[in-house]
GROMACS .gro file of C-alpha atoms in nm:
model
  200
    1MET     CA    1   3.369   1.382  -2.720
    2ARG     CA    2   3.224   1.031  -2.715
    3ARG     CA    3   2.877   1.024  -2.563
    4GLU     CA    4   2.763   0.740  -2.342
    5PRO     CA    5   2.461   0.547  -2.468
    6GLU     CA    6   2.131   0.684  -2.337
    7GLU     CA    7   2.052   0.360  -2.154
    8LYS     CA    8   2.383   0.373  -1.970
    9GLN     CA    9   2.321   0.735  -1.873
   10ARG     CA   10   1.995   0.627  -1.713
   11ASP     CA   11   2.152   0.327  -1.548
   12PRO     CA   12   2.166   0.461  -1.188
   13GLU     CA   13   1.792   0.527  -1.181
   14ARG     CA   14   1.716   0.194  -1.345
   15THR     CA   15   1.942   0.021  -1.095
   16LYS     CA   16   1.772   0.191  -0.800
   17ALA     CA   17   1.431   0.093  -0.936
   18ARG     CA   18   1.544  -0.271  -0.971
   19ILE     CA   19   1.677  -0.270  -0.614
   20LEU     CA   20   1.353  -0.123  -0.478
   21GLN     CA   21   1.142  -0.379  -0.663
   22ALA     CA   22   1.364  -0.661  -0.536
   23ALA     CA   23   1.339  -0.523  -0.182
   24LEU     CA   24   0.961  -0.502  -0.206
   25GLU     CA   25   0.937  -0.865  -0.316
   26GLU     CA   26   1.179  -0.981  -0.046
   27PHE     CA   27   1.010  -0.784   0.233
   28ALA     CA   28   0.667  -0.904   0.115
   29ALA     CA   29   0.783  -1.266   0.123
   30LYS     CA   30   0.980  -1.261   0.450
   31GLY     CA   31   0.906  -0.940   0.637
   32PHE     CA   32   1.161  -0.678   0.736
   33ALA     CA   33   1.331  -0.896   0.997
   34GLY     CA   34   1.355  -1.200   0.771
   35ALA     CA   35   1.478  -1.020   0.461
   36ARG     CA   36   1.851  -1.014   0.394
   37VAL     CA   37   2.038  -0.745   0.202
   38GLY     CA   38   2.241  -1.011   0.021
   39GLU     CA   39   1.924  -1.178  -0.105
   40ILE     CA   40   1.780  -0.845  -0.216
   41ALA     CA   41   2.103  -0.772  -0.404
   42ALA     CA   42   2.095  -1.114  -0.570
   43ARG     CA   43   1.732  -1.068  -0.670
   44ALA     CA   44   1.816  -0.729  -0.821
   45GLY     CA   45   2.134  -0.854  -0.988
   46VAL     CA   46   2.361  -0.604  -0.810
   47ASN     CA   47   2.625  -0.619  -0.539
   48LYS     CA   48   2.545  -0.535  -0.177
   49GLN     CA   49   2.765  -0.227  -0.181
   50LEU     CA   50   2.529  -0.058  -0.427
   51ILE     CA   51   2.240  -0.097  -0.184
   52SER     CA   52   2.445   0.072   0.088
   53TYR     CA   53   2.553   0.342  -0.158
   54TYR     CA   54   2.204   0.426  -0.281
   55PHE     CA   55   1.992   0.357   0.028
   56GLY     CA   56   2.223   0.321   0.328
   57GLY     CA   57   2.112  -0.035   0.402
   58LYS     CA   58   1.795  -0.227   0.479
   59GLU     CA   59   1.628   0.045   0.684
   60GLY     CA   60   1.684   0.295   0.405
   61LEU     CA   61   1.526   0.054   0.157
   62TYR     CA   62   1.224   0.017   0.382
   63GLN     CA   63   1.180   0.392   0.411
   64ALA     CA   64   1.223   0.435   0.035
   65LEU     CA   65   0.945   0.183  -0.024
   66ASN     CA   66   0.718   0.373   0.214
   67THR     CA   67   0.792   0.690   0.020
   68ARG     CA   68   0.720   0.514  -0.309
   69TRP     CA   69   0.388   0.386  -0.177
   70GLN     CA   70   0.287   0.737  -0.073
   71ALA     CA   71   0.373   0.862  -0.422
   72GLU     CA   72   0.166   0.584  -0.580
   73GLU     CA   73  -0.116   0.651  -0.335
   74SER     CA   74  -0.154   1.001  -0.473
   75THR     CA   75  -0.224   0.854  -0.818
   76PHE     CA   76  -0.525   0.643  -0.718
   77ALA     CA   77  -0.664   0.793  -0.395
   78ASP     CA   78  -0.894   1.079  -0.493
   79ARG     CA   79  -0.954   1.258  -0.164
   80SER     CA   80  -1.232   1.464  -0.319
   81ALA     CA   81  -1.434   1.153  -0.406
   82SER     CA   82  -1.705   1.006  -0.186
   83LEU     CA   83  -1.588   0.790   0.102
   84GLY     CA   84  -1.731   0.482  -0.068
   85LYS     CA   85  -1.546   0.549  -0.392
   86LEU     CA   86  -1.225   0.619  -0.200
   87ALA     CA   87  -1.258   0.287  -0.015
   88ALA     CA   88  -1.327   0.109  -0.346
   89ASP     CA   89  -1.013   0.264  -0.495
   90TYR     CA   90  -0.810   0.121  -0.206
   91VAL     CA   91  -0.961  -0.223  -0.267
   92ARG     CA   92  -0.841  -0.205  -0.628
   93ALA     CA   93  -0.501  -0.070  -0.527
   94ASN     CA   94  -0.449  -0.341  -0.265
   95SER     CA   95  -0.532  -0.600  -0.529
   96ALA     CA   96  -0.302  -0.453  -0.792
   97ARG     CA   97  -0.016  -0.386  -0.547
   98ARG     CA   98  -0.033  -0.699  -0.334
   99ASP     CA   99   0.334  -0.689  -0.230
  100TYR     CA  100   0.277  -0.358  -0.051
  101GLY     CA  101  -0.016  -0.511   0.133
  102ARG     CA  102   0.187  -0.815   0.234
  103LEU     CA  103   0.461  -0.583   0.358
  104MET     CA  104   0.210  -0.408   0.585
  105LEU     CA  105   0.078  -0.742   0.710
  106TRP     CA  106   0.430  -0.856   0.803
  107GLN     CA  107   0.481  -0.527   0.981
  108SER     CA  108   0.157  -0.571   1.175
  109LEU     CA  109   0.239  -0.928   1.275
  110THR     CA  110   0.601  -0.884   1.376
  111GLU     CA  111   0.647  -0.529   1.505
  112THR     CA  112   0.530  -0.490   1.863
  113GLY     CA  113   0.694  -0.157   1.944
  114PRO     CA  114   0.565   0.195   1.882
  115PRO     CA  115   0.462   0.264   1.519
  116ASP     CA  116   0.680   0.465   1.287
  117PRO     CA  117   0.625   0.840   1.350
  118ALA     CA  118   0.569   0.906   0.980
  119PHE     CA  119   0.298   0.641   0.974
  120VAL     CA  120   0.137   0.792   1.283
  121ALA     CA  121   0.136   1.133   1.114
  122ASP     CA  122  -0.032   0.986   0.804
  123VAL     CA  123  -0.297   0.814   1.014
  124ARG     CA  124  -0.365   1.134   1.208
  125ARG     CA  125  -0.419   1.319   0.880
  126ASP     CA  126  -0.655   1.046   0.761
  127LEU     CA  127  -0.844   1.072   1.089
  128GLU     CA  128  -0.886   1.447   1.050
  129HIS     CA  129  -1.017   1.397   0.696
  130LEU     CA  130  -1.267   1.144   0.831
  131ARG     CA  131  -1.383   1.384   1.101
  132GLN     CA  132  -1.446   1.644   0.832
  133ARG     CA  133  -1.640   1.392   0.625
  134GLN     CA  134  -1.846   1.308   0.935
  135GLU     CA  135  -1.927   1.676   0.984
  136ASP     CA  136  -2.030   1.687   0.618
  137GLY     CA  137  -2.275   1.401   0.679
  138GLU     CA  138  -2.093   1.115   0.505
  139PHE     CA  139  -2.142   0.887   0.804
  140PRO     CA  140  -2.343   0.910   1.130
  141ALA     CA  141  -2.234   1.145   1.407
  142ASP     CA  142  -2.252   0.873   1.674
  143LEU     CA  143  -1.974   0.668   1.512
  144ASP     CA  144  -1.617   0.704   1.634
  145PRO     CA  145  -1.409   0.816   1.331
  146GLY     CA  146  -1.117   0.613   1.463
  147ALA     CA  147  -1.326   0.296   1.457
  148VAL     CA  148  -1.444   0.382   1.105
  149LEU     CA  149  -1.084   0.430   0.992
  150VAL     CA  150  -0.968   0.096   1.138
  151ALA     CA  151  -1.271  -0.076   0.984
  152LEU     CA  152  -1.201   0.074   0.642
  153PHE     CA  153  -0.837  -0.035   0.657
  154SER     CA  154  -0.953  -0.388   0.738
  155ILE     CA  155  -1.232  -0.399   0.480
  156THR     CA  156  -1.021  -0.275   0.191
  157ALA     CA  157  -0.745  -0.530   0.266
  158ALA     CA  158  -0.976  -0.831   0.300
  159GLY     CA  159  -0.861  -0.986  -0.028
  160LEU     CA  160  -0.511  -0.998   0.120
  161THR     CA  161  -0.585  -1.082   0.480
  162PHE     CA  162  -0.861  -1.339   0.433
  163PRO     CA  163  -0.802  -1.518   0.101
  164GLN     CA  164  -0.952  -1.846   0.224
  165LEU     CA  165  -1.263  -1.665   0.348
  166VAL     CA  166  -1.303  -1.503   0.006
  167ARG     CA  167  -1.277  -1.841  -0.164
  168ALA     CA  168  -1.525  -1.994   0.080
  169VAL     CA  169  -1.781  -1.715   0.042
  170TRP     CA  170  -1.763  -1.650  -0.333
  171GLY     CA  171  -1.559  -1.935  -0.476
  172GLU     CA  172  -1.338  -1.675  -0.645
  173ASP     CA  173  -0.966  -1.614  -0.663
  174PRO     CA  174  -0.897  -1.320  -0.426
  175GLU     CA  175  -0.599  -1.222  -0.642
  176SER     CA  176  -0.803  -1.186  -0.961
  177PRO     CA  177  -0.894  -0.845  -1.106
  178GLU     CA  178  -1.252  -0.971  -1.139
  179PHE     CA  179  -1.283  -1.026  -0.765
  180ALA     CA  180  -1.121  -0.688  -0.691
  181GLU     CA  181  -1.368  -0.507  -0.916
  182ARG     CA  182  -1.671  -0.691  -0.778
  183TYR     CA  183  -1.565  -0.643  -0.417
  184ALA     CA  184  -1.477  -0.275  -0.474
  185HIS     CA  185  -1.827  -0.216  -0.612
  186GLU     CA  186  -1.985  -0.379  -0.307
  187ILE     CA  187  -1.769  -0.178  -0.065
  188ASP     CA  188  -1.868   0.143  -0.243
  189LYS     CA  189  -2.234   0.054  -0.188
  190LEU     CA  190  -2.179  -0.053   0.173
  191VAL     CA  191  -2.009   0.274   0.270
  192ALA     CA  192  -2.272   0.474   0.081
  193HIS     CA  193  -2.536   0.319   0.312
  194LEU     CA  194  -2.353   0.479   0.607
  195GLY     CA  195  -2.411   0.815   0.447
  196ARG     CA  196  -2.780   0.746   0.399
  197GLY     CA  197  -2.799   0.651   0.767
  198ALA     CA  198  -2.637   0.982   0.863
  199ARG     CA  199  -2.888   1.177   0.655
  200GLY     CA  200  -3.185   0.968   0.774
   0.00000   0.00000   0.00000
């Protein structure tokens, strides 16, 4: 029996990966509402029917990207590390995966309805982890863990959300690995000071 070439055997997975990457770039550039399935298909070099076949349409693509982010998150977010190191890791991840950050910014700017239930569940888990860290003395007891969580989200995404501010303050390119590393180091120190305040 004639065997198909190995590359062709892998083709469905490679095609799905190309579609997801194209969707990420399109959503990052235009947001969910502005992105078009036809443009995603053209960017990926496939026909629109394949997107429906593999993902069920634009909403399915969006959910698949959320799932992919969560899988990637597990590779860089060490929950056993100090809170400062964890925040620094998110700074580096946001810099290296800027399209995901832009996707979240579009979502924040354009979606006014209730948040996605899966996102709410993730945030609730993060909040519980923060409460445990607070009990362990990583930051002062008189701080609201919810406020700390929102602040950490904002701080770690500053290279994405305030690029002009970064340039004005440091004269550096907010997209450069050098800025990400320098800023991550500073955020690690800043959060560590919270812990010293809790123990003081």
